Amino acid sequence: MTTSITVEGLEVVFDRFRALKGVSLEVREGESYGLVGESGSGKSTLLRAITGLAPVASGTIIVNGKTLGKTRDKAFYRDVQMVFQDPYGSLHPRQTVDRLLQEPLAIHGIADGEKRIERALDEVGLGKGFRFRYAHQLSGGQRQRVAIARALILEPSILLLDEPTSALDASVQAEVLNLLEEVRRRRKLTFLMVSHDLAIITHMCERLMVMQNGQAVETLTASQLIGHRVSEDYTRNLLRASEGFVRV
Ligand SMILES: Nc1ncnc2c1ncn2[C@@H]1O[C@H](COP(=O)(O)OP(=O)(O)OP(=O)(O)O)[C@@H](O)[C@H]1O
Ligand SMILES: [Mg+2]
């Protein structure tokens, strides 16, 4: 078994505020791993720390066998891609889909762009017809498909997904989640995925970590969470607060 992401004793400090207080986790290659916990518990900060966007005070991050320093090289940004919650914020509205997909290819000096653009658009269920549409002409679900295509175009091995469907309607949400699952299987990707929704996490992830207040509360398998076989009261409260999860 190979480990894709190892985080050990990670501390992130913003000014004097400790957003992560010694967090550790291990994500296996090809696994889909979930992060849950209340707002402000540090889920996004953990993803941002991995991508080099949060001030790491101490601890270790190892990605695909490489211990990361303060900066990330280009190879890292090819191999690790992030998908955000808000497809309105993450895609420039007045750019065409083509331009949005060309950009990462240009940054990384990739030559077979044509093929990759066509493949990525097909793969996310949009197809060539969308290539010259503007981002502002797309629905929320279509935009999120473009954001996923943009993440895939560099052929990464890891996707960091921060609430990738929480801005979408329930039916569109299900479509995008299914798409992500298909893509993960086909490309043998590793996912580290944040969601408020325990049903989404148990549907998408094999294991998960519960976070509170910058710390790990416990690590569970999806079936432990589904079966309410949890150790911590905090997790029990999360379950209770999560609609459809209540079992009497
Ligand atoms: N750039 C920043 N400067 C100062 N504090 C920050 C910064 N980013 C995050 N924080 C703080 O760190 C804590 C964790 O934030 P984070 O965004 O990781 O939470 P989260 O678990 O993703 O919450 P949500 O579910 O609401 O997205 C919060 O208290 C937040 O205010
Ligand atoms: Mg967040």
PDB file of C-alpha atoms and ligand atoms in Angstrom:
ATOM      1  CA  MET A   1       0.000   0.000   0.000  1.00  0.00           C
ATOM      2  CA  THR A   2       1.349   3.378  -1.015  1.00  0.00           C
ATOM      3  CA  THR A   3       0.600   6.592   0.802  1.00  0.00           C
ATOM      4  CA  SER A   4      -0.391   9.559  -1.253  1.00  0.00           C
ATOM      5  CA  ILE A   5      -0.572  12.281   1.400  1.00  0.00           C
ATOM      6  CA  THR A   6       0.932  12.173   4.877  1.00  0.00           C
ATOM      7  CA  VAL A   7       0.418  15.047   7.274  1.00  0.00           C
ATOM      8  CA  GLU A   8       2.136  14.940  10.653  1.00  0.00           C
ATOM      9  CA  GLY A   9       1.696  17.341  13.538  1.00  0.00           C
ATOM     10  CA  LEU A  10       0.641  20.168  11.257  1.00  0.00           C
ATOM     11  CA  GLU A  11       0.348  23.578  12.874  1.00  0.00           C
ATOM     12  CA  VAL A  12      -1.011  26.560  10.974  1.00  0.00           C
ATOM     13  CA  VAL A  13      -0.940  29.951  12.652  1.00  0.00           C
ATOM     14  CA  PHE A  14      -2.549  33.117  11.263  1.00  0.00           C
ATOM     15  CA  ASP A  15      -1.044  36.005  13.213  1.00  0.00           C
ATOM     16  CA  ARG A  16      -1.529  34.510  16.668  1.00  0.00           C
ATOM     17  CA  PHE A  17      -4.543  32.378  15.856  1.00  0.00           C
ATOM     18  CA  ARG A  18      -3.835  28.637  15.744  1.00  0.00           C
ATOM     19  CA  ALA A  19      -6.078  27.375  12.968  1.00  0.00           C
ATOM     20  CA  LEU A  20      -4.513  23.885  12.994  1.00  0.00           C
ATOM     21  CA  LYS A  21      -3.142  22.467  16.222  1.00  0.00           C
ATOM     22  CA  GLY A  22      -1.088  19.412  15.410  1.00  0.00           C
ATOM     23  CA  VAL A  23      -3.167  17.631  12.796  1.00  0.00           C
ATOM     24  CA  SER A  24      -2.027  14.288  11.367  1.00  0.00           C
ATOM     25  CA  LEU A  25      -3.557  12.175   8.644  1.00  0.00           C
ATOM     26  CA  GLU A  26      -2.670   9.626   6.023  1.00  0.00           C
ATOM     27  CA  VAL A  27      -4.399   9.288   2.678  1.00  0.00           C
ATOM     28  CA  ARG A  28      -3.650   6.149   0.693  1.00  0.00           C
ATOM     29  CA  GLU A  29      -3.065   6.137  -3.017  1.00  0.00           C
ATOM     30  CA  GLY A  30      -6.351   5.827  -4.891  1.00  0.00           C
ATOM     31  CA  GLU A  31      -8.380   6.443  -1.779  1.00  0.00           C
ATOM     32  CA  SER A  32     -11.140   8.974  -1.329  1.00  0.00           C
ATOM     33  CA  TYR A  33     -10.725  10.544   2.089  1.00  0.00           C
ATOM     34  CA  GLY A  34     -13.204  12.904   3.718  1.00  0.00           C
ATOM     35  CA  LEU A  35     -12.876  15.829   6.101  1.00  0.00           C
ATOM     36  CA  VAL A  36     -15.893  16.838   8.174  1.00  0.00           C
ATOM     37  CA  GLY A  37     -16.451  19.166  11.106  1.00  0.00           C
ATOM     38  CA  GLU A  38     -18.217  22.371  11.975  1.00  0.00           C
ATOM     39  CA  SER A  39     -17.543  25.681  10.288  1.00  0.00           C
ATOM     40  CA  GLY A  40     -14.177  27.080  11.329  1.00  0.00           C
ATOM     41  CA  SER A  41     -12.760  23.702  12.381  1.00  0.00           C
ATOM     42  CA  GLY A  42      -9.876  24.041   9.910  1.00  0.00           C
ATOM     43  CA  LYS A  43     -10.900  21.840   6.971  1.00  0.00           C
ATOM     44  CA  SER A  44     -10.137  24.376   4.245  1.00  0.00           C
ATOM     45  CA  THR A  45      -7.000  25.446   6.071  1.00  0.00           C
ATOM     46  CA  LEU A  46      -5.730  21.871   5.920  1.00  0.00           C
ATOM     47  CA  LEU A  47      -6.230  21.728   2.135  1.00  0.00           C
ATOM     48  CA  ARG A  48      -4.701  25.162   1.743  1.00  0.00           C
ATOM     49  CA  ALA A  49      -1.677  24.172   3.828  1.00  0.00           C
ATOM     50  CA  ILE A  50      -1.074  21.220   1.524  1.00  0.00           C
ATOM     51  CA  THR A  51      -1.147  23.486  -1.532  1.00  0.00           C
ATOM     52  CA  GLY A  52       1.162  26.002   0.132  1.00  0.00           C
ATOM     53  CA  LEU A  53      -1.515  28.658   0.657  1.00  0.00           C
ATOM     54  CA  ALA A  54      -1.611  28.700   4.455  1.00  0.00           C
ATOM     55  CA  PRO A  55       1.178  29.671   6.881  1.00  0.00           C
ATOM     56  CA  VAL A  56       2.591  26.397   8.200  1.00  0.00           C
ATOM     57  CA  ALA A  57       4.260  26.968  11.574  1.00  0.00           C
ATOM     58  CA  SER A  58       5.427  23.386  12.053  1.00  0.00           C
ATOM     59  CA  GLY A  59       4.771  19.805  11.081  1.00  0.00           C
ATOM     60  CA  THR A  60       5.422  17.725   8.011  1.00  0.00           C
ATOM     61  CA  ILE A  61       3.555  17.297   4.737  1.00  0.00           C
ATOM     62  CA  ILE A  62       4.592  14.482   2.419  1.00  0.00           C
ATOM     63  CA  VAL A  63       2.954  14.161  -0.998  1.00  0.00           C
ATOM     64  CA  ASN A  64       3.706  11.171  -3.212  1.00  0.00           C
ATOM     65  CA  GLY A  65       6.823  10.425  -1.215  1.00  0.00           C
ATOM     66  CA  LYS A  66       8.208  13.933  -1.310  1.00  0.00           C
ATOM     67  CA  THR A  67       8.512  16.028   1.842  1.00  0.00           C
ATOM     68  CA  LEU A  68       7.318  19.529   1.043  1.00  0.00           C
ATOM     69  CA  GLY A  69       9.235  22.620   2.054  1.00  0.00           C
ATOM     70  CA  LYS A  70       7.985  26.188   2.195  1.00  0.00           C
ATOM     71  CA  THR A  71       7.449  26.434  -1.536  1.00  0.00           C
ATOM     72  CA  ARG A  72       5.896  24.089  -4.083  1.00  0.00           C
ATOM     73  CA  ASP A  73       7.465  23.458  -7.468  1.00  0.00           C
ATOM     74  CA  LYS A  74       5.650  23.314 -10.786  1.00  0.00           C
ATOM     75  CA  ALA A  75       5.579  19.529 -10.709  1.00  0.00           C
ATOM     76  CA  PHE A  76       3.601  19.711  -7.461  1.00  0.00           C
ATOM     77  CA  TYR A  77       0.978  21.984  -9.008  1.00  0.00           C
ATOM     78  CA  ARG A  78       0.638  19.598 -11.900  1.00  0.00           C
ATOM     79  CA  ASP A  79       0.176  16.609  -9.655  1.00  0.00           C
ATOM     80  CA  VAL A  80      -2.117  18.183  -7.064  1.00  0.00           C
ATOM     81  CA  GLN A  81      -5.172  20.124  -8.158  1.00  0.00           C
ATOM     82  CA  MET A  82      -7.809  21.869  -6.104  1.00  0.00           C
ATOM     83  CA  VAL A  83     -11.536  22.254  -6.819  1.00  0.00           C
ATOM     84  CA  PHE A  84     -13.386  24.893  -4.827  1.00  0.00           C
ATOM     85  CA  GLN A  85     -16.962  25.303  -3.719  1.00  0.00           C
ATOM     86  CA  ASP A  86     -17.771  28.343  -5.726  1.00  0.00           C
ATOM     87  CA  PRO A  87     -17.560  27.885  -9.473  1.00  0.00           C
ATOM     88  CA  TYR A  88     -18.529  31.560  -9.869  1.00  0.00           C
ATOM     89  CA  GLY A  89     -15.503  32.718  -7.951  1.00  0.00           C
ATOM     90  CA  SER A  90     -12.965  30.268  -9.317  1.00  0.00           C
ATOM     91  CA  LEU A  91     -13.626  30.770 -13.053  1.00  0.00           C
ATOM     92  CA  HIS A  92     -13.302  34.157 -14.669  1.00  0.00           C
ATOM     93  CA  PRO A  93     -16.808  34.890 -16.071  1.00  0.00           C
ATOM     94  CA  ARG A  94     -15.609  36.686 -19.194  1.00  0.00           C
ATOM     95  CA  GLN A  95     -13.276  33.973 -20.378  1.00  0.00           C
ATOM     96  CA  THR A  96     -14.227  31.194 -22.718  1.00  0.00           C
ATOM     97  CA  VAL A  97     -14.056  27.597 -21.606  1.00  0.00           C
ATOM     98  CA  ASP A  98     -11.255  27.164 -24.140  1.00  0.00           C
ATOM     99  CA  ARG A  99      -9.214  29.954 -22.602  1.00  0.00           C
ATOM    100  CA  LEU A 100      -9.848  28.632 -19.080  1.00  0.00           C
ATOM    101  CA  LEU A 101      -8.543  25.221 -20.144  1.00  0.00           C
ATOM    102  CA  GLN A 102      -5.621  26.615 -22.177  1.00  0.00           C
ATOM    103  CA  GLU A 103      -4.271  28.576 -19.237  1.00  0.00           C
ATOM    104  CA  PRO A 104      -2.918  25.704 -17.121  1.00  0.00           C
ATOM    105  CA  LEU A 105      -1.531  24.062 -20.285  1.00  0.00           C
ATOM    106  CA  ALA A 106       0.361  27.240 -21.163  1.00  0.00           C
ATOM    107  CA  ILE A 107       1.700  27.658 -17.626  1.00  0.00           C
ATOM    108  CA  HIS A 108       3.044  24.116 -17.676  1.00  0.00           C
ATOM    109  CA  GLY A 109       4.228  24.239 -21.294  1.00  0.00           C
ATOM    110  CA  ILE A 110       2.157  21.265 -22.406  1.00  0.00           C
ATOM    111  CA  ALA A 111       2.087  20.630 -26.132  1.00  0.00           C
ATOM    112  CA  ASP A 112      -0.756  18.170 -26.802  1.00  0.00           C
ATOM    113  CA  GLY A 113      -3.337  20.729 -25.651  1.00  0.00           C
ATOM    114  CA  GLU A 114      -5.947  20.025 -28.332  1.00  0.00           C
ATOM    115  CA  LYS A 115      -6.285  16.403 -27.395  1.00  0.00           C
ATOM    116  CA  ARG A 116      -6.347  17.159 -23.708  1.00  0.00           C
ATOM    117  CA  ILE A 117      -9.024  19.833 -24.037  1.00  0.00           C
ATOM    118  CA  GLU A 118     -11.279  17.537 -26.045  1.00  0.00           C
ATOM    119  CA  ARG A 119     -10.745  14.663 -23.656  1.00  0.00           C
ATOM    120  CA  ALA A 120     -11.369  16.770 -20.577  1.00  0.00           C
ATOM    121  CA  LEU A 121     -14.581  18.281 -21.997  1.00  0.00           C
ATOM    122  CA  ASP A 122     -15.859  14.851 -22.972  1.00  0.00           C
ATOM    123  CA  GLU A 123     -14.919  13.423 -19.643  1.00  0.00           C
ATOM    124  CA  VAL A 124     -16.920  15.991 -17.678  1.00  0.00           C
ATOM    125  CA  GLY A 125     -19.921  15.475 -19.934  1.00  0.00           C
ATOM    126  CA  LEU A 126     -19.806  18.844 -21.701  1.00  0.00           C
ATOM    127  CA  GLY A 127     -18.311  18.002 -25.070  1.00  0.00           C
ATOM    128  CA  LYS A 128     -16.843  20.203 -27.806  1.00  0.00           C
ATOM    129  CA  GLY A 129     -19.975  22.347 -28.080  1.00  0.00           C
ATOM    130  CA  PHE A 130     -19.039  24.100 -24.864  1.00  0.00           C
ATOM    131  CA  ARG A 131     -15.507  24.956 -25.839  1.00  0.00           C
ATOM    132  CA  PHE A 132     -16.138  28.516 -26.980  1.00  0.00           C
ATOM    133  CA  ARG A 133     -18.875  29.411 -24.540  1.00  0.00           C
ATOM    134  CA  TYR A 134     -18.163  32.046 -21.910  1.00  0.00           C
ATOM    135  CA  ALA A 135     -18.130  31.020 -18.266  1.00  0.00           C
ATOM    136  CA  HIS A 136     -20.930  33.501 -17.502  1.00  0.00           C
ATOM    137  CA  GLN A 137     -23.147  31.725 -20.035  1.00  0.00           C
ATOM    138  CA  LEU A 138     -23.011  28.464 -18.090  1.00  0.00           C
ATOM    139  CA  SER A 139     -25.174  27.102 -15.296  1.00  0.00           C
ATOM    140  CA  GLY A 140     -23.644  26.465 -11.891  1.00  0.00           C
ATOM    141  CA  GLY A 141     -23.376  22.741 -12.601  1.00  0.00           C
ATOM    142  CA  GLN A 142     -21.763  23.346 -16.007  1.00  0.00           C
ATOM    143  CA  ARG A 143     -19.291  25.753 -14.447  1.00  0.00           C
ATOM    144  CA  GLN A 144     -18.350  23.204 -11.851  1.00  0.00           C
ATOM    145  CA  ARG A 145     -17.816  20.689 -14.686  1.00  0.00           C
ATOM    146  CA  VAL A 146     -15.467  23.203 -16.325  1.00  0.00           C
ATOM    147  CA  ALA A 147     -13.648  23.636 -13.014  1.00  0.00           C
ATOM    148  CA  ILE A 148     -13.231  19.851 -12.846  1.00  0.00           C
ATOM    149  CA  ALA A 149     -12.034  19.718 -16.475  1.00  0.00           C
ATOM    150  CA  ARG A 150      -9.522  22.417 -15.657  1.00  0.00           C
ATOM    151  CA  ALA A 151      -8.286  20.418 -12.698  1.00  0.00           C
ATOM    152  CA  LEU A 152      -8.002  17.243 -14.797  1.00  0.00           C
ATOM    153  CA  ILE A 153      -6.278  18.745 -17.798  1.00  0.00           C
ATOM    154  CA  LEU A 154      -2.853  18.559 -16.183  1.00  0.00           C
ATOM    155  CA  GLU A 155      -3.403  14.869 -15.410  1.00  0.00           C
ATOM    156  CA  PRO A 156      -2.928  15.139 -11.658  1.00  0.00           C
ATOM    157  CA  SER A 157      -2.845  12.206  -9.251  1.00  0.00           C
ATOM    158  CA  ILE A 158      -4.517  14.046  -6.374  1.00  0.00           C
ATOM    159  CA  LEU A 159      -7.604  16.246  -6.244  1.00  0.00           C
ATOM    160  CA  LEU A 160      -8.254  18.378  -3.184  1.00  0.00           C
ATOM    161  CA  LEU A 161     -11.968  19.133  -3.183  1.00  0.00           C
ATOM    162  CA  ASP A 162     -13.347  21.830  -0.908  1.00  0.00           C
ATOM    163  CA  GLU A 163     -17.140  21.499  -0.754  1.00  0.00           C
ATOM    164  CA  PRO A 164     -17.192  20.909  -4.517  1.00  0.00           C
ATOM    165  CA  THR A 165     -20.964  20.660  -4.798  1.00  0.00           C
ATOM    166  CA  SER A 166     -22.406  22.629  -1.907  1.00  0.00           C
ATOM    167  CA  ALA A 167     -23.255  25.628  -4.122  1.00  0.00           C
ATOM    168  CA  LEU A 168     -25.386  23.430  -6.404  1.00  0.00           C
ATOM    169  CA  ASP A 169     -29.012  22.244  -6.332  1.00  0.00           C
ATOM    170  CA  ALA A 170     -29.560  18.760  -4.967  1.00  0.00           C
ATOM    171  CA  SER A 171     -30.098  17.079  -8.365  1.00  0.00           C
ATOM    172  CA  VAL A 172     -27.115  18.813  -9.977  1.00  0.00           C
ATOM    173  CA  GLN A 173     -25.102  18.015  -6.874  1.00  0.00           C
ATOM    174  CA  ALA A 174     -25.749  14.303  -7.357  1.00  0.00           C
ATOM    175  CA  GLU A 175     -24.708  14.491 -11.033  1.00  0.00           C
ATOM    176  CA  VAL A 176     -21.451  16.245 -10.229  1.00  0.00           C
ATOM    177  CA  LEU A 177     -20.677  13.822  -7.392  1.00  0.00           C
ATOM    178  CA  ASN A 178     -21.259  10.865  -9.718  1.00  0.00           C
ATOM    179  CA  LEU A 179     -19.025  12.488 -12.289  1.00  0.00           C
ATOM    180  CA  LEU A 180     -16.271  12.947  -9.714  1.00  0.00           C
ATOM    181  CA  GLU A 181     -16.559   9.328  -8.653  1.00  0.00           C
ATOM    182  CA  GLU A 182     -16.357   8.116 -12.272  1.00  0.00           C
ATOM    183  CA  VAL A 183     -13.341  10.292 -12.944  1.00  0.00           C
ATOM    184  CA  ARG A 184     -11.623   9.048  -9.815  1.00  0.00           C
ATOM    185  CA  ARG A 185     -12.100   5.417 -10.840  1.00  0.00           C
ATOM    186  CA  ARG A 186     -11.086   5.974 -14.451  1.00  0.00           C
ATOM    187  CA  ARG A 187      -7.997   7.990 -13.662  1.00  0.00           C
ATOM    188  CA  LYS A 188      -7.150   6.196 -10.406  1.00  0.00           C
ATOM    189  CA  LEU A 189      -7.069   9.497  -8.559  1.00  0.00           C
ATOM    190  CA  THR A 190      -6.711  10.157  -4.863  1.00  0.00           C
ATOM    191  CA  PHE A 191      -9.303  12.506  -3.346  1.00  0.00           C
ATOM    192  CA  LEU A 192      -9.122  14.544  -0.185  1.00  0.00           C
ATOM    193  CA  MET A 193     -12.569  16.010   0.087  1.00  0.00           C
ATOM    194  CA  VAL A 194     -14.253  18.445   2.454  1.00  0.00           C
ATOM    195  CA  SER A 195     -18.004  18.479   2.948  1.00  0.00           C
ATOM    196  CA  HIS A 196     -20.500  19.602   5.542  1.00  0.00           C
ATOM    197  CA  ASP A 197     -22.784  16.858   4.369  1.00  0.00           C
ATOM    198  CA  LEU A 198     -22.171  13.529   6.078  1.00  0.00           C
ATOM    199  CA  ALA A 199     -24.310  11.725   3.496  1.00  0.00           C
ATOM    200  CA  ILE A 200     -22.040  13.012   0.720  1.00  0.00           C
ATOM    201  CA  ILE A 201     -18.901  12.049   2.626  1.00  0.00           C
ATOM    202  CA  THR A 202     -20.106   8.522   3.346  1.00  0.00           C
ATOM    203  CA  HIS A 203     -21.226   8.142  -0.273  1.00  0.00           C
ATOM    204  CA  MET A 204     -17.937   9.378  -1.725  1.00  0.00           C
ATOM    205  CA  CYS A 205     -15.261   8.429   0.816  1.00  0.00           C
ATOM    206  CA  GLU A 206     -13.906   5.234   2.318  1.00  0.00           C
ATOM    207  CA  ARG A 207     -12.449   6.921   5.376  1.00  0.00           C
ATOM    208  CA  LEU A 208     -12.787  10.292   6.980  1.00  0.00           C
ATOM    209  CA  MET A 209     -11.452  12.505   9.705  1.00  0.00           C
ATOM    210  CA  VAL A 210     -13.695  14.500  12.009  1.00  0.00           C
ATOM    211  CA  MET A 211     -12.273  17.916  12.901  1.00  0.00           C
ATOM    212  CA  GLN A 212     -13.089  20.410  15.601  1.00  0.00           C
ATOM    213  CA  ASN A 213     -11.354  23.577  16.550  1.00  0.00           C
ATOM    214  CA  GLY A 214      -8.188  22.919  14.549  1.00  0.00           C
ATOM    215  CA  GLN A 215      -7.771  19.353  15.775  1.00  0.00           C
ATOM    216  CA  ALA A 216      -8.640  15.836  14.709  1.00  0.00           C
ATOM    217  CA  VAL A 217     -11.453  14.434  16.831  1.00  0.00           C
ATOM    218  CA  GLU A 218     -11.377  10.924  15.367  1.00  0.00           C
ATOM    219  CA  THR A 219     -10.779   8.952  12.197  1.00  0.00           C
ATOM    220  CA  LEU A 220     -13.517   6.629  10.964  1.00  0.00           C
ATOM    221  CA  THR A 221     -14.438   4.443   8.048  1.00  0.00           C
ATOM    222  CA  ALA A 222     -17.574   5.442   6.163  1.00  0.00           C
ATOM    223  CA  SER A 223     -19.329   2.320   7.431  1.00  0.00           C
ATOM    224  CA  GLN A 224     -18.489   3.158  11.035  1.00  0.00           C
ATOM    225  CA  LEU A 225     -20.089   6.567  10.541  1.00  0.00           C
ATOM    226  CA  ILE A 226     -23.127   5.096   8.791  1.00  0.00           C
ATOM    227  CA  GLY A 227     -23.535   2.563  11.597  1.00  0.00           C
ATOM    228  CA  HIS A 228     -23.034   5.291  14.238  1.00  0.00           C
ATOM    229  CA  ARG A 229     -20.068   3.310  15.580  1.00  0.00           C
ATOM    230  CA  VAL A 230     -18.252   6.444  16.705  1.00  0.00           C
ATOM    231  CA  SER A 231     -16.246   7.108  19.866  1.00  0.00           C
ATOM    232  CA  GLU A 232     -16.594  10.827  20.394  1.00  0.00           C
ATOM    233  CA  ASP A 233     -19.595  12.850  21.546  1.00  0.00           C
ATOM    234  CA  TYR A 234     -18.657  15.564  19.086  1.00  0.00           C
ATOM    235  CA  THR A 235     -19.132  13.127  16.199  1.00  0.00           C
ATOM    236  CA  ARG A 236     -22.415  11.930  17.719  1.00  0.00           C
ATOM    237  CA  ASN A 237     -23.631  15.516  17.767  1.00  0.00           C
ATOM    238  CA  LEU A 238     -22.607  15.980  14.147  1.00  0.00           C
ATOM    239  CA  LEU A 239     -24.615  12.881  13.279  1.00  0.00           C
ATOM    240  CA  ARG A 240     -27.592  14.126  15.248  1.00  0.00           C
ATOM    241  CA  ALA A 241     -27.438  17.491  13.524  1.00  0.00           C
ATOM    242  CA  SER A 242     -27.248  15.856  10.123  1.00  0.00           C
ATOM    243  CA  GLU A 243     -30.681  15.299   8.644  1.00  0.00           C
ATOM    244  CA  GLY A 244     -31.508  11.803   7.517  1.00  0.00           C
ATOM    245  CA  PHE A 245     -28.800  10.366   9.683  1.00  0.00           C
ATOM    246  CA  VAL A 246     -30.788  10.136  12.864  1.00  0.00           C
ATOM    247  CA  ARG A 247     -31.479   6.570  13.934  1.00  0.00           C
ATOM    248  CA  VAL A 248     -33.595   5.881  16.950  1.00  0.00           C
TER     249      VAL A 248
HETATM  250  N1  LIG B   1      -6.387  33.914   6.096  1.00  0.00           N
HETATM  251  C1  LIG B   1      -6.821  33.786   7.362  1.00  0.00           C
HETATM  252  N2  LIG B   1      -6.483  34.692   8.306  1.00  0.00           N
HETATM  253  C2  LIG B   1      -6.909  34.558   9.581  1.00  0.00           C
HETATM  254  N3  LIG B   1      -7.667  33.537  10.029  1.00  0.00           N
HETATM  255  C3  LIG B   1      -8.031  32.605   9.140  1.00  0.00           C
HETATM  256  C4  LIG B   1      -7.632  32.671   7.760  1.00  0.00           C
HETATM  257  N4  LIG B   1      -8.147  31.600   7.113  1.00  0.00           N
HETATM  258  C5  LIG B   1      -8.829  30.898   8.040  1.00  0.00           C
HETATM  259  N5  LIG B   1      -8.765  31.491   9.245  1.00  0.00           N
HETATM  260  C6  LIG B   1      -9.387  31.006  10.486  1.00  0.00           C
HETATM  261  O1  LIG B   1      -9.023  29.655  10.697  1.00  0.00           O
HETATM  262  C7  LIG B   1     -10.126  28.895  11.192  1.00  0.00           C
HETATM  263  C8  LIG B   1     -10.374  27.720  10.279  1.00  0.00           C
HETATM  264  O2  LIG B   1     -10.872  28.192   9.036  1.00  0.00           O
HETATM  265  P1  LIG B   1     -11.232  27.230   7.836  1.00  0.00           P
HETATM  266  O3  LIG B   1     -11.589  28.096   6.691  1.00  0.00           O
HETATM  267  O4  LIG B   1     -10.147  26.255   7.666  1.00  0.00           O
HETATM  268  O5  LIG B   1     -12.530  26.495   8.408  1.00  0.00           O
HETATM  269  P2  LIG B   1     -13.464  25.424   7.705  1.00  0.00           P
HETATM  270  O6  LIG B   1     -13.460  24.217   8.571  1.00  0.00           O
HETATM  271  O7  LIG B   1     -13.062  25.254   6.285  1.00  0.00           O
HETATM  272  O8  LIG B   1     -14.882  26.135   7.825  1.00  0.00           O
HETATM  273  P3  LIG B   1     -16.117  26.167   6.767  1.00  0.00           P
HETATM  274  O9  LIG B   1     -16.821  24.850   6.963  1.00  0.00           O
HETATM  275  O10 LIG B   1     -16.950  27.318   7.239  1.00  0.00           O
HETATM  276  O11 LIG B   1     -15.575  26.349   5.403  1.00  0.00           O
HETATM  277  C9  LIG B   1     -11.299  29.869  11.281  1.00  0.00           C
HETATM  278  O12 LIG B   1     -11.413  30.306  12.612  1.00  0.00           O
HETATM  279  C10 LIG B   1     -10.905  30.994  10.367  1.00  0.00           C
HETATM  280  O13 LIG B   1     -11.463  32.219  10.778  1.00  0.00           O
HETATM  281 MG    MG B   2     -13.983  25.733   4.474  1.00  0.00          MG
END
